[in-house]
Amino acid sequence: MANGWAQDGAVQDQIDDTVSDAVSAARARMPSGESARYCAICGDDIPEPRRRALPGVRTCVPCQSDRDANVRSAGINRRGSKDSQLR
């Protein structure tokens, strides 16, 4: 059921766009190429199973976990203000 000027399915379209944007951003952050033998941050060995599982990896698990914890999302606000809808 649409509200006001919104078309039917507008909310689902916003959800689909948000998920699609998040998937695209995650894929862009994926490493590629040949894996490093040593971590680019701490210099420790990167285990062979990790290098096989994730081609292009540059960091060990503890360093990557620290980096992932510090990632901040600059998401898009897809909800228009009510004032802009009244104009």
Tab-separated table of N, CA, C and O in Angstrom:
chain	number	residue	atom	x	y	z
A	1	MET	N	0.839	-1.180	0.000
A	1	MET	CA	0.000	0.000	0.000
A	1	MET	C	0.879	1.235	0.000
A	1	MET	O	1.758	1.402	0.832
A	2	ALA	N	0.696	2.095	-0.957
A	2	ALA	CA	1.499	3.307	-1.086
A	2	ALA	C	0.908	4.421	-0.225
A	2	ALA	O	-0.288	4.478	0.010
A	3	ASN	N	1.774	5.295	0.230
A	3	ASN	CA	1.354	6.451	1.022
A	3	ASN	C	1.627	7.724	0.244
A	3	ASN	O	2.708	7.895	-0.299
A	4	GLY	N	0.693	8.631	0.196
A	4	GLY	CA	0.912	9.903	-0.475
A	4	GLY	C	1.235	9.715	-1.937
A	4	GLY	O	0.503	9.078	-2.673
A	5	TRP	N	2.379	10.282	-2.344
A	5	TRP	CA	2.787	10.239	-3.749
A	5	TRP	C	3.626	9.020	-4.100
A	5	TRP	O	3.976	8.814	-5.251
A	6	ALA	N	3.965	8.215	-3.104
A	6	ALA	CA	4.821	7.052	-3.359
A	6	ALA	C	4.087	5.989	-4.170
A	6	ALA	O	2.892	5.772	-4.001
A	7	GLN	N	4.810	5.329	-5.041
A	7	GLN	CA	4.232	4.253	-5.835
A	7	GLN	C	4.180	2.974	-5.007
A	7	GLN	O	4.897	2.823	-4.018
A	8	ASP	N	3.345	2.037	-5.419
A	8	ASP	CA	3.330	0.734	-4.761
A	8	ASP	C	4.707	0.097	-4.897
A	8	ASP	O	5.320	0.121	-5.960
A	9	GLY	N	5.206	-0.475	-3.818
A	9	GLY	CA	6.512	-1.132	-3.846
A	9	GLY	C	7.685	-0.192	-3.670
A	9	GLY	O	8.838	-0.619	-3.781
A	10	ALA	N	7.451	1.087	-3.396
A	10	ALA	CA	8.544	2.049	-3.267
A	10	ALA	C	9.465	1.706	-2.105
A	10	ALA	O	10.693	1.840	-2.216
A	11	VAL	N	8.907	1.242	-1.010
A	11	VAL	CA	9.725	0.892	0.152
A	11	VAL	C	10.613	-0.299	-0.187
A	11	VAL	O	11.810	-0.307	0.123
A	12	GLN	N	10.040	-1.300	-0.838
A	12	GLN	CA	10.847	-2.460	-1.219
A	12	GLN	C	11.939	-2.064	-2.210
A	12	GLN	O	13.050	-2.591	-2.154
A	13	ASP	N	11.650	-1.145	-3.107
A	13	ASP	CA	12.670	-0.653	-4.044
A	13	ASP	C	13.829	-0.014	-3.291
A	13	ASP	O	15.001	-0.207	-3.644
A	14	GLN	N	13.534	0.751	-2.244
A	14	GLN	CA	14.589	1.367	-1.442
A	14	GLN	C	15.423	0.308	-0.733
A	14	GLN	O	16.657	0.404	-0.696
A	15	ILE	N	14.761	-0.709	-0.193
A	15	ILE	CA	15.477	-1.788	0.482
A	15	ILE	C	16.374	-2.520	-0.504
A	15	ILE	O	17.551	-2.782	-0.225
A	16	ASP	N	15.844	-2.842	-1.685
A	16	ASP	CA	16.631	-3.532	-2.709
A	16	ASP	C	17.839	-2.712	-3.135
A	16	ASP	O	18.939	-3.254	-3.303
A	17	ASP	N	17.668	-1.405	-3.313
A	17	ASP	CA	18.777	-0.531	-3.695
A	17	ASP	C	19.845	-0.473	-2.605
A	17	ASP	O	21.044	-0.490	-2.896
A	18	THR	N	19.421	-0.418	-1.351
A	18	THR	CA	20.366	-0.371	-0.239
A	18	THR	C	21.182	-1.658	-0.167
A	18	THR	O	22.401	-1.624	0.003
A	19	VAL	N	20.523	-2.797	-0.317
A	19	VAL	CA	21.230	-4.084	-0.286
A	19	VAL	C	22.180	-4.196	-1.470
A	19	VAL	O	23.332	-4.619	-1.326
A	20	SER	N	21.732	-3.789	-2.634
A	20	SER	CA	22.579	-3.837	-3.826
A	20	SER	C	23.820	-2.963	-3.668
A	20	SER	O	24.930	-3.378	-4.027
A	21	ASP	N	23.647	-1.769	-3.114
A	21	ASP	CA	24.788	-0.878	-2.877
A	21	ASP	C	25.772	-1.499	-1.884
A	21	ASP	O	26.989	-1.409	-2.072
A	22	ALA	N	25.266	-2.137	-0.834
A	22	ALA	CA	26.134	-2.750	0.165
A	22	ALA	C	26.916	-3.923	-0.426
A	22	ALA	O	28.109	-4.089	-0.150
A	23	VAL	N	26.263	-4.726	-1.251
A	23	VAL	CA	26.941	-5.858	-1.898
A	23	VAL	C	28.023	-5.345	-2.846
A	23	VAL	O	29.142	-5.861	-2.869
A	24	SER	N	27.721	-4.317	-3.616
A	24	SER	CA	28.712	-3.751	-4.540
A	24	SER	C	29.917	-3.194	-3.779
A	24	SER	O	31.062	-3.384	-4.197
A	25	ALA	N	29.663	-2.517	-2.669
A	25	ALA	CA	30.760	-1.963	-1.866
A	25	ALA	C	31.617	-3.080	-1.279
A	25	ALA	O	32.855	-2.978	-1.254
A	26	ALA	N	30.988	-4.156	-0.806
A	26	ALA	CA	31.743	-5.280	-0.243
A	26	ALA	C	32.596	-5.953	-1.308
A	26	ALA	O	33.755	-6.311	-1.061
A	27	ARG	N	32.043	-6.116	-2.496
A	27	ARG	CA	32.822	-6.731	-3.581
A	27	ARG	C	33.996	-5.861	-3.986
A	27	ARG	O	35.062	-6.371	-4.336
A	28	ALA	N	33.832	-4.558	-3.943
A	28	ALA	CA	34.922	-3.654	-4.300
A	28	ALA	C	36.066	-3.727	-3.287
A	28	ALA	O	37.226	-3.476	-3.638
A	29	ARG	N	35.751	-4.077	-2.043
A	29	ARG	CA	36.781	-4.173	-1.004
A	29	ARG	C	37.483	-5.525	-0.991
A	29	ARG	O	38.471	-5.699	-0.278
A	30	MET	N	36.981	-6.485	-1.760
A	30	MET	CA	37.585	-7.820	-1.783
A	30	MET	C	38.961	-7.764	-2.448
A	30	MET	O	39.123	-7.140	-3.496
A	31	PRO	N	39.947	-8.426	-1.837
A	31	PRO	CA	41.280	-8.452	-2.462
A	31	PRO	C	41.294	-9.343	-3.697
A	31	PRO	O	40.425	-10.205	-3.859
A	32	SER	N	42.260	-9.118	-4.557
A	32	SER	CA	42.414	-9.965	-5.736
A	32	SER	C	43.889	-10.051	-6.074
A	32	SER	O	44.704	-9.286	-5.576
A	33	GLY	N	44.243	-10.999	-6.913
A	33	GLY	CA	45.629	-11.170	-7.309
A	33	GLY	C	46.324	-12.206	-6.445
A	33	GLY	O	45.702	-13.047	-5.807
A	34	GLU	N	47.644	-12.137	-6.412
A	34	GLU	CA	48.433	-13.094	-5.645
A	34	GLU	C	48.494	-12.671	-4.180
A	34	GLU	O	48.687	-11.497	-3.865
A	35	SER	N	48.345	-13.626	-3.295
A	35	SER	CA	48.381	-13.345	-1.860
A	35	SER	C	49.802	-13.062	-1.387
A	35	SER	O	50.767	-13.616	-1.924
A	36	ALA	N	49.901	-12.232	-0.379
A	36	ALA	CA	51.201	-11.949	0.229
A	36	ALA	C	51.566	-13.080	1.193
A	36	ALA	O	50.691	-13.727	1.767
A	37	ARG	N	52.843	-13.330	1.356
A	37	ARG	CA	53.290	-14.359	2.295
A	37	ARG	C	53.370	-13.800	3.712
A	37	ARG	O	53.278	-14.544	4.680
A	38	TYR	N	53.541	-12.484	3.823
A	38	TYR	CA	53.681	-11.847	5.128
A	38	TYR	C	52.667	-10.706	5.234
A	38	TYR	O	52.378	-10.014	4.261
A	39	CYS	N	52.171	-10.498	6.435
A	39	CYS	CA	51.174	-9.461	6.691
A	39	CYS	C	51.754	-8.077	6.405
A	39	CYS	O	52.872	-7.759	6.830
A	40	ALA	N	51.002	-7.259	5.705
A	40	ALA	CA	51.452	-5.912	5.352
A	40	ALA	C	51.461	-4.982	6.559
A	40	ALA	O	52.116	-3.933	6.526
A	41	ILE	N	50.794	-5.359	7.643
A	41	ILE	CA	50.722	-4.488	8.815
A	41	ILE	C	51.737	-4.892	9.882
A	41	ILE	O	52.540	-4.075	10.321
A	42	CYS	N	51.695	-6.172	10.287
A	42	CYS	CA	52.572	-6.597	11.394
A	42	CYS	C	53.784	-7.400	10.937
A	42	CYS	O	54.725	-7.580	11.701
A	43	GLY	N	53.776	-7.911	9.710
A	43	GLY	CA	54.916	-8.660	9.193
A	43	GLY	C	54.903	-10.146	9.509
A	43	GLY	O	55.810	-10.875	9.106
A	44	ASP	N	53.897	-10.630	10.243
A	44	ASP	CA	53.807	-12.061	10.547
A	44	ASP	C	53.475	-12.857	9.288
A	44	ASP	O	52.942	-12.325	8.316
A	45	ASP	N	53.788	-14.157	9.334
A	45	ASP	CA	53.435	-15.046	8.229
A	45	ASP	C	51.915	-15.126	8.085
A	45	ASP	O	51.198	-15.150	9.081
A	46	ILE	N	51.454	-15.177	6.846
A	46	ILE	CA	50.036	-15.436	6.574
A	46	ILE	C	49.940	-16.919	6.268
A	46	ILE	O	50.593	-17.409	5.336
A	47	PRO	N	49.140	-17.667	7.036
A	47	PRO	CA	49.069	-19.119	6.839
A	47	PRO	C	48.607	-19.486	5.418
A	47	PRO	O	47.777	-18.803	4.822
A	48	GLU	N	49.166	-20.577	4.926
A	48	GLU	CA	48.840	-21.060	3.579
A	48	GLU	C	47.340	-21.286	3.387
A	48	GLU	O	46.802	-20.893	2.348
A	49	PRO	N	46.633	-21.895	4.360
A	49	PRO	CA	45.177	-22.079	4.156
A	49	PRO	C	44.440	-20.749	3.945
A	49	PRO	O	43.498	-20.679	3.151
A	50	ARG	N	44.864	-19.703	4.636
A	50	ARG	CA	44.229	-18.388	4.445
A	50	ARG	C	44.533	-17.851	3.056
A	50	ARG	O	43.675	-17.299	2.381
A	51	ARG	N	45.770	-18.016	2.603
A	51	ARG	CA	46.142	-17.521	1.268
A	51	ARG	C	45.400	-18.269	0.164
A	51	ARG	O	45.038	-17.681	-0.854
A	52	ARG	N	45.151	-19.555	0.368
A	52	ARG	CA	44.392	-20.329	-0.624
A	52	ARG	C	42.912	-19.959	-0.597
A	52	ARG	O	42.257	-19.892	-1.634
A	53	ALA	N	42.381	-19.752	0.601
A	53	ALA	CA	40.945	-19.476	0.745
A	53	ALA	C	40.570	-18.093	0.232
A	53	ALA	O	39.454	-17.884	-0.247
A	54	LEU	N	41.494	-17.134	0.331
A	54	LEU	CA	41.195	-15.750	-0.035
A	54	LEU	C	42.313	-15.193	-0.914
A	54	LEU	O	43.247	-14.547	-0.424
A	55	PRO	N	42.265	-15.460	-2.232
A	55	PRO	CA	43.316	-14.961	-3.117
A	55	PRO	C	43.449	-13.440	-3.031
A	55	PRO	O	42.470	-12.716	-2.992
A	56	GLY	N	44.693	-12.986	-2.954
A	56	GLY	CA	44.958	-11.554	-2.895
A	56	GLY	C	45.028	-10.999	-1.488
A	56	GLY	O	45.162	-9.796	-1.294
A	57	VAL	N	44.961	-11.868	-0.488
A	57	VAL	CA	44.981	-11.407	0.899
A	57	VAL	C	46.329	-10.751	1.216
A	57	VAL	O	47.366	-11.182	0.728
A	58	ARG	N	46.299	-9.671	1.993
A	58	ARG	CA	47.516	-8.917	2.333
A	58	ARG	C	47.767	-8.835	3.838
A	58	ARG	O	48.795	-8.339	4.259
A	59	THR	N	46.794	-9.289	4.637
A	59	THR	CA	46.928	-9.164	6.086
A	59	THR	C	46.600	-10.487	6.774
A	59	THR	O	45.846	-11.302	6.257
A	60	CYS	N	47.154	-10.658	7.983
A	60	CYS	CA	46.832	-11.832	8.798
A	60	CYS	C	45.452	-11.629	9.421
A	60	CYS	O	44.884	-10.533	9.369
A	61	VAL	N	44.912	-12.672	10.017
A	61	VAL	CA	43.552	-12.608	10.573
A	61	VAL	C	43.425	-11.551	11.676
A	61	VAL	O	42.491	-10.746	11.651
A	62	PRO	N	44.326	-11.497	12.663
A	62	PRO	CA	44.168	-10.476	13.713
A	62	PRO	C	44.211	-9.042	13.160
A	62	PRO	O	43.401	-8.193	13.564
A	63	CYS	N	45.110	-8.761	12.234
A	63	CYS	CA	45.200	-7.409	11.663
A	63	CYS	C	43.965	-7.082	10.830
A	63	CYS	O	43.451	-5.963	10.881
A	64	GLN	N	43.473	-8.064	10.069
A	64	GLN	CA	42.272	-7.830	9.269
A	64	GLN	C	41.067	-7.609	10.170
A	64	GLN	O	40.208	-6.775	9.881
A	65	SER	N	40.993	-8.333	11.279
A	65	SER	CA	39.890	-8.137	12.231
A	65	SER	C	39.904	-6.725	12.793
A	65	SER	O	38.858	-6.089	12.935
A	66	ASP	N	41.103	-6.215	13.113
A	66	ASP	CA	41.224	-4.830	13.606
A	66	ASP	C	40.778	-3.838	12.536
A	66	ASP	O	40.072	-2.873	12.837
A	67	ARG	N	41.188	-4.070	11.296
A	67	ARG	CA	40.788	-3.165	10.211
A	67	ARG	C	39.279	-3.193	9.994
A	67	ARG	O	38.651	-2.153	9.805
A	68	ASP	N	38.694	-4.389	10.021
A	68	ASP	CA	37.253	-4.515	9.813
A	68	ASP	C	36.463	-3.833	10.926
A	68	ASP	O	35.382	-3.298	10.689
A	69	ALA	N	36.993	-3.866	12.139
A	69	ALA	CA	36.302	-3.241	13.268
A	69	ALA	C	36.265	-1.721	13.132
A	69	ALA	O	35.384	-1.065	13.684
A	70	ASN	N	37.213	-1.163	12.384
A	70	ASN	CA	37.301	0.289	12.245
A	70	ASN	C	36.661	0.835	10.975
A	70	ASN	O	36.742	2.030	10.717
A	71	VAL	N	36.035	-0.028	10.178
A	71	VAL	CA	35.390	0.427	8.950
A	71	VAL	C	34.118	1.178	9.306
A	71	VAL	O	33.297	0.706	10.081
A	72	ARG	N	33.979	2.353	8.740
A	72	ARG	CA	32.781	3.154	8.977
A	72	ARG	C	32.018	3.281	7.678
A	72	ARG	O	32.584	3.552	6.624
A	73	SER	N	30.739	3.105	7.763
A	73	SER	CA	29.897	3.197	6.581
A	73	SER	C	29.385	4.620	6.423
A	73	SER	O	28.917	5.233	7.377
A	74	ALA	N	29.474	5.117	5.222
A	74	ALA	CA	28.913	6.433	4.900
A	74	ALA	C	27.669	6.184	4.069
A	74	ALA	O	27.591	6.537	2.906
A	75	GLY	N	26.691	5.562	4.690
A	75	GLY	CA	25.486	5.141	3.993
A	75	GLY	C	24.718	6.295	3.378
A	75	GLY	O	24.947	7.466	3.675
A	76	ILE	N	23.812	5.945	2.527
A	76	ILE	CA	22.979	6.920	1.838
A	76	ILE	C	21.627	6.963	2.522
A	76	ILE	O	21.013	5.931	2.759
A	77	ASN	N	21.174	8.145	2.841
A	77	ASN	CA	19.858	8.305	3.430
A	77	ASN	C	18.846	8.325	2.300
A	77	ASN	O	18.722	9.299	1.574
A	78	ARG	N	18.121	7.227	2.155
A	78	ARG	CA	17.153	7.126	1.064
A	78	ARG	C	15.771	7.625	1.471
A	78	ARG	O	14.852	7.586	0.689
A	79	ARG	N	15.631	8.069	2.678
A	79	ARG	CA	14.332	8.567	3.131
A	79	ARG	C	14.292	10.072	2.942
A	79	ARG	O	15.047	10.798	3.553
A	80	GLY	N	13.415	10.526	2.101
A	80	GLY	CA	13.257	11.963	1.889
A	80	GLY	C	12.558	12.603	3.068
A	80	GLY	O	11.766	11.969	3.752
A	81	SER	N	12.881	13.854	3.338
A	81	SER	CA	12.198	14.529	4.431
A	81	SER	C	10.756	14.792	4.023
A	81	SER	O	10.432	14.942	2.846
A	82	LYS	N	9.895	14.880	5.008
A	82	LYS	CA	8.482	15.121	4.703
A	82	LYS	C	8.286	16.504	4.088
A	82	LYS	O	7.409	16.707	3.269
A	83	ASP	N	9.134	17.459	4.471
A	83	ASP	CA	9.025	18.800	3.894
A	83	ASP	C	9.282	18.774	2.390
A	83	ASP	O	8.609	19.434	1.608
A	84	SER	N	10.277	17.966	1.962
A	84	SER	CA	10.569	17.925	0.530
A	84	SER	C	9.457	17.243	-0.251
A	84	SER	O	9.267	17.499	-1.431
A	85	GLN	N	8.692	16.384	0.390
A	85	GLN	CA	7.601	15.691	-0.285
A	85	GLN	C	6.386	16.591	-0.449
A	85	GLN	O	5.544	16.350	-1.305
A	86	LEU	N	6.301	17.622	0.384
A	86	LEU	CA	5.158	18.518	0.321
A	86	LEU	C	5.303	19.577	-0.746
A	86	LEU	O	4.346	20.219	-1.126
A	87	ARG	N	6.495	19.791	-1.236
A	87	ARG	CA	6.740	20.842	-2.235
A	87	ARG	C	6.295	20.439	-3.598
A	87	ARG	O	6.216	19.396	-4.043
